[in-house]
XYZ file of N, CA and C in Angstrom:
309
model
N 50.542 143.511 29.537
C 51.136 143.490 30.858
C 50.844 144.810 31.552
N 50.279 144.725 32.725
C 49.992 145.924 33.496
C 51.275 146.380 34.181
N 51.560 147.668 34.044
C 52.778 148.202 34.664
C 52.443 148.668 36.071
N 53.117 148.074 37.026
C 52.946 148.439 38.425
C 54.255 149.029 38.923
N 54.232 149.733 40.036
C 55.469 150.331 40.540
C 56.648 149.360 40.661
N 56.457 148.113 41.155
C 57.607 147.204 41.198
C 58.166 146.875 39.810
N 57.271 146.746 38.817
C 57.778 146.428 37.479
C 58.487 147.629 36.867
N 58.040 148.843 37.203
C 58.741 150.046 36.736
C 60.132 150.096 37.348
N 60.227 149.810 38.641
C 61.525 149.805 39.313
C 62.458 148.785 38.685
N 61.957 147.607 38.389
C 62.773 146.579 37.750
C 63.231 147.044 36.373
N 62.324 147.627 35.606
C 62.669 148.125 34.271
C 63.773 149.175 34.360
N 63.630 150.138 35.267
C 64.646 151.184 35.407
C 65.971 150.625 35.900
N 65.925 149.636 36.779
C 67.170 149.050 37.274
C 67.930 148.333 36.169
N 67.216 147.847 35.164
C 67.874 147.219 34.017
C 68.306 148.254 32.985
N 67.570 149.340 32.878
C 67.848 150.364 31.873
C 69.049 151.231 32.235
N 69.146 151.670 33.472
C 70.210 152.592 33.879
C 71.600 152.013 33.644
N 71.899 150.767 34.045
C 73.232 150.234 33.736
C 73.504 150.142 32.238
N 72.477 149.871 31.447
C 72.671 149.782 29.996
C 73.089 151.127 29.434
N 72.493 152.204 29.916
C 72.886 153.537 29.468
C 74.299 153.841 29.933
N 74.610 153.498 31.175
C 75.933 153.790 31.724
C 77.029 153.033 30.989
N 76.720 151.848 30.472
C 77.735 151.052 29.796
C 77.837 151.349 28.306
N 76.935 152.166 27.774
C 77.040 152.490 26.359
C 78.036 153.625 26.185
N 78.697 153.619 25.062
C 79.697 154.636 24.797
C 80.531 154.255 23.594
N 81.705 154.845 23.507
C 82.582 154.626 22.364
C 83.978 154.230 22.823
N 84.578 153.306 22.079
C 85.946 152.863 22.333
C 86.872 153.612 21.385
N 87.780 154.384 21.955
C 88.736 155.161 21.167
C 90.120 154.541 21.332
N 90.353 153.480 20.599
C 91.641 152.771 20.640
C 92.050 152.415 22.067
N 91.116 151.832 22.813
C 91.407 151.378 24.164
C 90.931 152.315 25.258
N 90.537 153.513 24.928
C 89.993 154.450 25.906
C 88.484 154.514 25.711
N 87.735 154.176 26.753
C 86.276 154.138 26.666
C 85.700 155.482 27.098
N 84.862 156.077 26.245
C 84.184 157.331 26.574
C 82.700 157.020 26.761
N 82.190 157.190 27.980
C 80.785 156.883 28.234
C 79.841 157.847 27.512
N 78.677 157.345 27.169
C 77.691 158.118 26.414
C 77.252 159.375 27.152
N 77.195 159.334 28.481
C 76.754 160.524 29.212
C 77.707 161.700 29.002
N 79.013 161.450 28.846
C 79.956 162.539 28.568
C 79.775 163.089 27.164
N 79.425 162.219 26.233
C 79.197 162.646 24.849
C 77.949 163.527 24.783
N 76.892 163.109 25.456
C 75.655 163.902 25.489
C 75.899 165.239 26.182
N 76.688 165.215 27.253
C 77.028 166.447 27.964
C 77.776 167.420 27.051
N 78.692 166.912 26.229
C 79.443 167.764 25.296
C 78.518 168.394 24.258
N 77.578 167.619 23.742
C 76.619 168.142 22.761
C 75.763 169.233 23.401
N 75.233 168.959 24.590
C 74.383 169.938 25.265
C 75.140 171.218 25.593
N 76.394 171.093 26.028
C 77.208 172.279 26.333
C 77.454 173.102 25.077
N 77.711 172.440 23.964
C 77.947 173.158 22.712
C 76.685 173.883 22.254
N 75.538 173.240 22.391
C 74.273 173.868 22.007
C 73.995 175.081 22.897
N 74.213 174.935 24.209
C 74.002 176.062 25.125
C 74.953 177.211 24.811
N 76.215 176.883 24.555
C 77.228 177.908 24.275
C 76.875 178.712 23.032
N 76.331 178.066 22.050
C 76.003 178.735 20.797
C 74.550 179.180 20.727
N 73.830 179.049 21.829
C 72.420 179.455 21.892
C 71.604 178.897 20.740
N 71.888 177.676 20.351
C 71.126 177.058 19.280
C 71.546 177.506 17.894
N 72.538 178.394 17.811
C 72.982 178.857 16.497
C 74.008 177.882 15.959
N 74.042 177.733 14.684
C 75.018 176.872 14.039
C 75.374 177.417 12.683
N 76.218 176.709 12.007
C 76.548 177.079 10.636
C 75.443 176.540 9.743
N 74.913 177.385 8.916
C 73.841 176.963 8.026
C 74.357 176.898 6.596
N 73.792 176.015 5.837
C 74.119 175.952 4.421
C 73.714 177.267 3.777
N 74.544 177.785 2.911
C 74.300 179.100 2.330
C 73.109 179.116 1.391
N 72.857 178.026 0.721
C 71.946 178.098 -0.409
C 70.510 177.666 -0.175
N 70.178 176.999 0.908
C 68.816 176.454 0.911
C 68.226 176.314 2.298
N 67.134 176.923 2.512
C 66.181 176.616 3.577
C 66.734 176.507 4.997
N 67.824 177.136 5.289
C 68.382 177.148 6.642
C 68.520 175.751 7.248
N 69.117 174.844 6.537
C 69.357 173.486 7.032
C 70.647 173.507 7.849
N 70.565 173.084 9.083
C 71.726 173.105 9.960
C 72.731 172.049 9.530
N 73.980 172.454 9.415
C 75.040 171.497 9.118
C 75.408 170.751 10.392
N 76.295 169.808 10.256
C 76.787 169.108 11.436
C 77.719 170.031 12.207
N 77.857 169.760 13.488
C 78.748 170.537 14.352
C 79.677 169.578 15.082
N 80.804 170.103 15.519
C 81.743 169.351 16.347
C 81.747 169.945 17.749
N 81.824 169.084 18.746
C 81.912 169.532 20.135
C 83.042 168.778 20.808
N 83.797 169.457 21.626
C 84.901 168.853 22.365
C 84.333 168.068 23.535
N 84.798 166.829 23.707
C 84.403 166.002 24.846
C 85.467 166.196 25.918
N 85.058 166.620 27.091
C 86.020 166.858 28.167
C 86.277 165.546 28.905
N 87.349 164.915 28.504
C 87.721 163.611 29.050
C 89.235 163.528 28.992
N 89.866 163.158 30.089
C 91.324 163.133 30.124
C 91.852 161.720 29.951
N 92.926 161.629 29.203
C 93.623 160.364 28.978
C 94.827 160.364 29.912
N 94.940 159.357 30.755
C 95.980 159.336 31.789
C 97.395 159.435 31.249
N 97.669 158.760 30.150
C 99.044 158.647 29.670
C 99.437 159.684 28.634
N 98.507 160.489 28.153
C 98.810 161.430 27.075
C 98.089 162.753 27.315
N 98.823 163.765 27.796
C 98.170 165.048 28.092
C 97.658 165.775 26.851
N 98.105 165.369 25.671
C 97.678 166.026 24.436
C 96.527 165.296 23.743
N 96.090 164.181 24.317
C 94.991 163.403 23.741
C 93.695 164.184 23.884
N 92.923 164.244 22.818
C 91.645 164.949 22.817
C 90.589 164.100 22.121
N 89.331 164.395 22.401
C 88.248 163.701 21.706
C 87.131 164.692 21.390
N 86.395 164.376 20.312
C 85.326 165.234 19.826
C 84.155 164.376 19.398
N 82.998 164.998 19.359
C 81.803 164.350 18.822
C 81.279 165.227 17.694
N 80.926 164.599 16.597
C 80.249 165.301 15.509
C 78.776 164.944 15.638
N 77.933 165.973 15.653
C 76.504 165.709 15.815
C 75.695 166.473 14.787
N 74.495 165.971 14.547
C 73.624 166.551 13.534
C 72.675 167.592 14.085
N 71.818 168.076 13.229
C 70.912 169.169 13.575
C 69.909 168.805 14.666
N 69.637 167.543 14.835
C 68.711 167.099 15.878
C 69.441 166.667 17.148
N 70.745 166.885 17.217
C 71.528 166.493 18.380
C 71.974 165.045 18.355
N 71.751 164.345 17.256
C 72.126 162.936 17.174
C 73.642 162.797 16.953
N 74.209 161.780 17.569
C 75.642 161.509 17.430
C 75.894 160.908 16.054
N 76.758 161.559 15.286
C 77.106 161.051 13.965
C 78.450 160.337 13.989
N 79.392 160.875 14.759
C 80.750 160.339 14.764
C 81.447 160.779 16.034
N 82.221 159.890 16.627
C 83.082 160.240 17.751
C 84.494 159.913 17.318
N 85.408 160.842 17.541
C 86.793 160.602 17.156
C 87.733 161.236 18.169
N 88.964 160.748 18.172
C 89.967 161.231 19.114
C 91.235 161.586 18.357
N 92.247 161.965 19.095
C 93.544 162.280 18.496
C 94.099 161.094 17.722
N 93.667 159.891 18.081
C 94.176 158.674 17.440
C 93.307 158.180 16.298
N 92.195 158.851 16.023
C 91.326 158.432 14.924
C 89.893 158.218 15.363
N 89.128 157.593 14.486
C 87.699 157.380 14.722
C 87.474 156.349 15.822
N 86.462 156.602 16.636
C 86.102 155.691 17.722
C 84.943 154.806 17.272
N 84.817 153.655 17.904
C 83.756 152.715 17.547
C 82.850 152.495 18.744
N 81.598 152.164 18.481
C 80.727 151.796 19.582
C 79.342 152.343 19.493
N 78.742 152.337 20.636
C 77.374 152.715 20.959
C 76.478 151.649 20.528
């Protein structure tokens, strides 16, 4: 199939909503994927790429936790975090109420 500008536009119009609708459900509170990615990027920038390394071998980066800035309307103490790996991949999303599901 030859890709032409109209077909690219159609592809992007289908792709963007799919990205916007992906995310994690934290016991009824939906956290969109773009906020999770933003939290990971902010944590990486804040630490200038530095992380905790395993003491014994080859400077392998451990997983890191980053706070997701998202407010829960009914609970001012509700918080959420993302655990991510050395390549920036999402390993786990969890909140004050426990592990979140999705993506």
